Amino acid sequence: MISQPSRHCTVELQALPSRIGQVRRIVSAQLRYWHLDPLIDRAALGVTELLTNVHRHAVPDKLCTVEIELLLDRLTVSVHDNDPRLPEVREADSSATCGRGLAMVAAFSESWGVRPDGESGKVVWFTLPAASATAGLPACPPYGAAAESPARSFAEVEHAAGTLSTGHAPARSAVAG
């Protein structure tokens, strides 16, 4: 029997600097909602690094999807993009200002990896242990019960953050749990 349900959140966006900050705030808010506050700093840093890689390196476009999923005692954060080229961890000097992102993700995560996604894309992911944090998760309402949708809170976060503006494709999210 599964003692804790899985939690899942998806955000689609153009990996532009303004959107990266917005998604970092969305991930932080979602982890607070799931009572996973101890994971916020590492998850926000990791998603920032992965989205920055999409912004700097992905072709033909910067469209990507960020997914966070809590399944039992493990949080998985993944970024899907449309560039089939797989990234490589580079050895960088400690004073280097770029080229250290994947090495940092590898250092603070439980595990990480990259895999092709279809014929023209890839997924870069990392996991964080969440065993002690999952004990405080709110219970899911019974099937069919009316409950306020967490997706609504994302719109409020986007509006409150003042990041909704014309000229950029809006970040879209789909939240279950």
CSV table of C-alpha atoms in Angstrom, one decimal:
chain,number,residue,atom,x,y,z
A,1,MET,CA,0.0,0.0,0.0
A,2,ILE,CA,1.3,3.5,-0.8
A,3,SER,CA,1.3,5.6,2.3
A,4,GLN,CA,1.8,8.9,0.6
A,5,PRO,CA,0.3,10.0,-2.8
A,6,SER,CA,2.4,11.3,-5.5
A,7,ARG,CA,2.4,15.1,-6.2
A,8,HIS,CA,3.1,16.5,-9.6
A,9,CYS,CA,3.5,20.1,-11.1
A,10,THR,CA,4.3,21.1,-14.7
A,11,VAL,CA,5.2,24.5,-16.0
A,12,GLU,CA,5.7,25.3,-19.7
A,13,LEU,CA,7.7,28.4,-20.6
A,14,GLN,CA,10.2,30.1,-22.9
A,15,ALA,CA,13.6,29.9,-21.0
A,16,LEU,CA,14.1,33.7,-20.9
A,17,PRO,CA,15.8,35.3,-17.9
A,18,SER,CA,12.6,36.9,-16.6
A,19,ARG,CA,10.8,33.5,-16.9
A,20,ILE,CA,13.6,31.6,-15.1
A,21,GLY,CA,13.0,33.8,-12.0
A,22,GLN,CA,9.3,33.3,-12.2
A,23,VAL,CA,9.6,29.5,-12.4
A,24,ARG,CA,12.0,29.5,-9.4
A,25,ARG,CA,9.3,31.3,-7.4
A,26,ILE,CA,6.6,28.9,-8.6
A,27,VAL,CA,8.8,25.9,-7.6
A,28,SER,CA,9.5,27.4,-4.2
A,29,ALA,CA,5.7,28.1,-3.7
A,30,GLN,CA,4.8,24.6,-4.7
A,31,LEU,CA,7.3,23.0,-2.4
A,32,ARG,CA,6.0,25.2,0.5
A,33,TYR,CA,2.5,24.0,-0.3
A,34,TRP,CA,3.8,20.4,-0.1
A,35,HIS,CA,5.5,21.2,3.2
A,36,LEU,CA,8.9,20.5,1.7
A,37,ASP,CA,10.6,23.8,2.8
A,38,PRO,CA,14.0,22.1,3.5
A,39,LEU,CA,14.3,21.3,-0.3
A,40,ILE,CA,13.4,24.8,-1.6
A,41,ASP,CA,17.0,26.2,-1.9
A,42,ARG,CA,18.4,23.1,-3.7
A,43,ALA,CA,15.4,22.7,-6.0
A,44,ALA,CA,15.4,26.4,-6.9
A,45,LEU,CA,19.1,26.4,-7.5
A,46,GLY,CA,18.9,23.2,-9.7
A,47,VAL,CA,15.9,24.4,-11.8
A,48,THR,CA,17.7,27.8,-12.3
A,49,GLU,CA,20.9,26.0,-13.5
A,50,LEU,CA,18.9,23.7,-15.9
A,51,LEU,CA,16.8,26.6,-17.3
A,52,THR,CA,19.9,28.7,-17.8
A,53,ASN,CA,21.4,25.9,-19.8
A,54,VAL,CA,18.3,25.9,-22.0
A,55,HIS,CA,18.4,29.7,-22.4
A,56,ARG,CA,22.1,29.7,-23.3
A,57,HIS,CA,22.4,26.5,-25.4
A,58,ALA,CA,19.1,25.1,-26.7
A,59,VAL,CA,18.3,25.3,-30.4
A,60,PRO,CA,16.0,25.6,-32.3
A,61,ASP,CA,14.0,27.4,-29.6
A,62,LYS,CA,13.9,28.1,-25.9
A,63,LEU,CA,10.5,26.4,-25.3
A,64,CYS,CA,10.7,23.9,-22.4
A,65,THR,CA,8.7,22.2,-19.7
A,66,VAL,CA,9.7,22.0,-16.0
A,67,GLU,CA,8.2,19.2,-14.0
A,68,ILE,CA,8.5,18.5,-10.3
A,69,GLU,CA,7.2,15.3,-8.9
A,70,LEU,CA,7.2,14.0,-5.3
A,71,LEU,CA,6.8,10.3,-5.2
A,72,LEU,CA,7.0,8.8,-1.7
A,73,ASP,CA,10.4,9.9,-0.4
A,74,ARG,CA,12.0,11.5,-3.5
A,75,LEU,CA,11.5,14.8,-5.3
A,76,THR,CA,12.4,14.7,-9.0
A,77,VAL,CA,12.9,18.0,-10.9
A,78,SER,CA,13.2,17.7,-14.7
A,79,VAL,CA,13.5,20.1,-17.6
A,80,HIS,CA,12.4,19.0,-21.1
A,81,ASP,CA,13.6,21.0,-24.1
A,82,ASN,CA,13.6,20.6,-27.9
A,83,ASP,CA,17.4,20.3,-28.4
A,84,PRO,CA,18.5,16.7,-28.9
A,85,ARG,CA,22.2,17.5,-28.0
A,86,LEU,CA,23.0,16.0,-24.6
A,87,PRO,CA,24.9,18.2,-22.1
A,88,GLU,CA,28.2,17.2,-20.6
A,89,VAL,CA,29.6,18.0,-17.2
A,90,ARG,CA,32.7,20.2,-17.7
A,91,GLU,CA,35.6,20.6,-15.4
A,92,ALA,CA,35.7,24.3,-14.6
A,93,ASP,CA,38.0,26.3,-12.4
A,94,SER,CA,36.5,27.3,-9.1
A,95,SER,CA,36.6,31.0,-10.1
A,96,ALA,CA,34.9,30.3,-13.5
A,97,THR,CA,31.7,32.3,-14.0
A,98,CYS,CA,30.1,29.7,-16.3
A,99,GLY,CA,30.3,26.0,-17.1
A,100,ARG,CA,29.8,24.8,-13.6
A,101,GLY,CA,26.0,24.4,-13.6
A,102,LEU,CA,25.7,20.6,-14.1
A,103,ALA,CA,28.6,20.0,-11.7
A,104,MET,CA,26.8,21.9,-9.0
A,105,VAL,CA,23.6,20.0,-9.7
A,106,ALA,CA,25.6,16.7,-9.4
A,107,ALA,CA,27.1,17.9,-6.2
A,108,PHE,CA,23.9,18.8,-4.3
A,109,SER,CA,21.5,16.2,-5.7
A,110,GLU,CA,21.0,12.6,-4.7
A,111,SER,CA,21.2,11.6,-8.4
A,112,TRP,CA,20.9,13.3,-11.8
A,113,GLY,CA,20.9,12.4,-15.4
A,114,VAL,CA,20.0,13.2,-19.0
A,115,ARG,CA,18.1,11.2,-21.6
A,116,PRO,CA,16.9,11.7,-25.1
A,117,ASP,CA,13.2,12.6,-25.4
A,118,GLY,CA,11.7,11.5,-28.6
A,119,GLU,CA,13.5,12.3,-31.9
A,120,SER,CA,14.3,15.9,-31.2
A,121,GLY,CA,14.7,16.7,-27.5
A,122,LYS,CA,16.0,15.7,-24.2
A,123,VAL,CA,15.2,15.7,-20.5
A,124,VAL,CA,17.7,16.7,-17.8
A,125,TRP,CA,16.7,15.8,-14.3
A,126,PHE,CA,17.9,15.5,-10.7
A,127,THR,CA,16.5,14.1,-7.5
A,128,LEU,CA,16.5,15.2,-3.9
A,129,PRO,CA,15.7,12.9,-0.9
A,130,ALA,CA,12.5,14.0,0.8
A,131,ALA,CA,11.9,11.2,3.3
A,132,SER,CA,11.6,13.3,6.4
A,133,ALA,CA,9.7,16.1,4.6
A,134,THR,CA,6.9,13.9,3.3
A,135,ALA,CA,5.5,13.1,6.7
A,136,GLY,CA,3.8,16.5,6.8
A,137,LEU,CA,2.1,16.4,3.4
A,138,PRO,CA,-1.6,17.4,3.5
A,139,ALA,CA,-4.0,14.6,2.7
A,140,CYS,CA,-5.5,14.6,-0.7
A,141,PRO,CA,-9.3,15.2,-0.7
A,142,PRO,CA,-11.4,12.1,-1.5
A,143,TYR,CA,-12.2,11.6,-5.1
A,144,GLY,CA,-15.0,13.9,-6.2
A,145,ALA,CA,-14.7,16.2,-3.2
A,146,ALA,CA,-14.7,19.9,-3.9
A,147,ALA,CA,-11.3,21.5,-3.2
A,148,GLU,CA,-9.6,24.7,-4.1
A,149,SER,CA,-7.3,24.1,-7.1
A,150,PRO,CA,-3.6,24.7,-6.5
A,151,ALA,CA,-3.4,25.9,-10.1
A,152,ARG,CA,-5.3,29.0,-8.9
A,153,SER,CA,-2.5,29.8,-6.5
A,154,PHE,CA,0.0,29.7,-9.4
A,155,ALA,CA,-2.0,32.5,-11.2
A,156,GLU,CA,-2.0,34.4,-8.0
A,157,VAL,CA,1.8,33.9,-7.6
A,158,GLU,CA,2.4,35.0,-11.2
A,159,HIS,CA,0.2,38.1,-10.7
A,160,ALA,CA,1.6,39.0,-7.3
A,161,ALA,CA,5.2,38.6,-8.6
A,162,GLY,CA,4.3,41.2,-11.3
A,163,THR,CA,5.8,39.0,-14.1
A,164,LEU,CA,2.7,38.9,-16.3
A,165,SER,CA,3.6,41.2,-19.2
A,166,THR,CA,2.9,41.5,-22.9
A,167,GLY,CA,5.5,40.4,-25.4
A,168,HIS,CA,6.3,37.1,-23.8
A,169,ALA,CA,4.4,33.8,-23.9
A,170,PRO,CA,2.9,33.2,-20.5
A,171,ALA,CA,4.1,30.4,-18.3
A,172,ARG,CA,1.4,27.7,-18.1
A,173,SER,CA,1.1,25.3,-15.3
A,174,ALA,CA,-0.8,22.1,-14.6
A,175,VAL,CA,-0.9,20.9,-11.1
A,176,ALA,CA,-2.2,17.7,-9.6
A,177,GLY,CA,-2.2,17.6,-5.8
